[in-house]
Amino acid sequence: MAVGSVLVTGGTGYIGSFTAVALIEGGYKVVIVDNLFNSSDEVLNRIQLLTGTRPAFYGLDITDEAALDKVFAENPDIDNVIHFAALKAVGESGEIPLQYYHVNVYGSLCLLKSMQKHNVTNIVFSSSATVYGDATRFPDMIPIPEHCPIGPTNVYGRTKSTVEGMITDYVTAERNRATKAGESPNRFNGALLRYFNPAGAHPSGIMGEDPQGVPYNLLPLLAQVAVGKREKLLVFGDDYASKDGTAIRDYIHILDLAKGHLMALNYLREKSPGVRAWNLGTGLGSTVFDMVKAFGAACGKDLKYEVAPRRDGDVLNLTANPARANEELGWKAEHTLEDACADLWRWTENNPQGYRQQPPAELLDA
Ligand code: NAD
Ligand code: WQD
């Protein structure tokens, strides 16, 4: 019998698919909703291959509250939500802000309203380190702890901080209402998970990130250079105050990130903390040049790059202080940067068309 049942929005996406695997392995029943805007339903086959279980799937848009209502009505055992579905390209968010507010904020509102109607009271939310904005304005807060004041510098980040506020207000109000009614307030909980830079793929080589269109993030771009889809990497700025002049980020293996969701959900259910934010990062900073070197070593190639001007909105250093997640959730990133690069390379080499093509049979049989 399942320990609980989880609705995973955006569950066929990159982080959602790995989290679905972690949840199933952790004993949960998983129901996925996703409109497949940036993912493929082939992911469901891969989840089944890895876990032996195929999650239920609903192809729907989270801004369709009536469709969400139907999912909760058809699955009355759902008692938790992990909410990934969102648009996530920082640059694009400044070009089409209303679309970002519609999906990320209005979509989250529809989800919370539907949860309220169906008495579903635990939510784990995909937030982002981007809510901290330029944390270097607080030099004594690097690596960044959760009490660092937030101050997003782009539309995407503002949608995330808005939803953090919405969940906090909603859970607080429900707890107050329950207390006044003489009920236990403890059922209402929210985890705000602030991810740093997700990296890597499944060590099996059958699950990974398959961005539609032009990738935006460093590692998928480096992978394209490695397979010859892109001539070189543009390194955005070598005049930062770091050891080699390039910007510092905290790259966290996708398996560790996925496990963080399982542990956060378990914590909500066991400890009823109300709303709590946790950084999910390694605490280790790597520069862009560190990454070029690490991924080059993983794929055995000399990766071509050229230094270009800084990218608008980029900051010098986003490195997590993960002590709160380490201590409270008992969670710690276990995989190394080398693991992430090796796993990403295995995925890239074996899946040149992402999920649009089957990987070599020996991987599927393994
Ligand atoms: P992803 O694009 O791979 O996954 C998001 C999923 O949501 C996709 O499968 C997409 O089809 C789905 N989706 C988008 N709009 C939808 C809608 N209106 N209705 C239903 N489904 C919809 O992205 P990801 O990297 O897995 O990110 C997951 C979450 O984590 C997002 O909320 C993102 O903002 C957040 N996040 C990502 C990163 C990162 O670098 N990847 C870092 C921090 C936070
Ligand atoms: C990493 C480093 C770039 C591309 C973004 C979002 C953040 C989170 C993760 C969602 C930076 C440099 C990159 C390139 C480069 N996502 N770079 N050349 O910007 O740290 O974080 O993704 O929540 O919110 O902002 O990630 O992978 O784009 O960049 O030199 O072609 O690589 O300048 O220093 P970023 P990234």
PDB file of C-alpha atoms in Angstrom, residues 34 38 45 95 104 171-172 187 211 216 303 360 365:
ATOM      1  CA  ASP A  34       1.347  18.340 -17.713  1.00  0.00           C
ATOM      2  CA  ASN A  38       8.136  21.569 -22.827  1.00  0.00           C
ATOM      3  CA  ASN A  45       7.643   4.993 -20.466  1.00  0.00           C
ATOM      4  CA  GLU A  95       9.785  39.695 -23.334  1.00  0.00           C
ATOM      5  CA  ASN A 104       3.335  30.714 -13.216  1.00  0.00           C
ATOM      6  CA  VAL A 171      -1.325  28.238   4.452  1.00  0.00           C
ATOM      7  CA  THR A 172      -1.258  30.859   7.223  1.00  0.00           C
ATOM      8  CA  ARG A 187      -2.689  19.618   8.038  1.00  0.00           C
ATOM      9  CA  PRO A 211      14.629  21.060 -23.726  1.00  0.00           C
ATOM     10  CA  TYR A 216      19.412  28.505 -22.329  1.00  0.00           C
ATOM     11  CA  LEU A 303      35.406  22.158 -25.823  1.00  0.00           C
ATOM     12  CA  PRO A 360      20.263   1.858 -27.646  1.00  0.00           C
ATOM     13  CA  ASP A 365      17.469  -3.834 -21.188  1.00  0.00           C
TER      14      ASP A 365
END
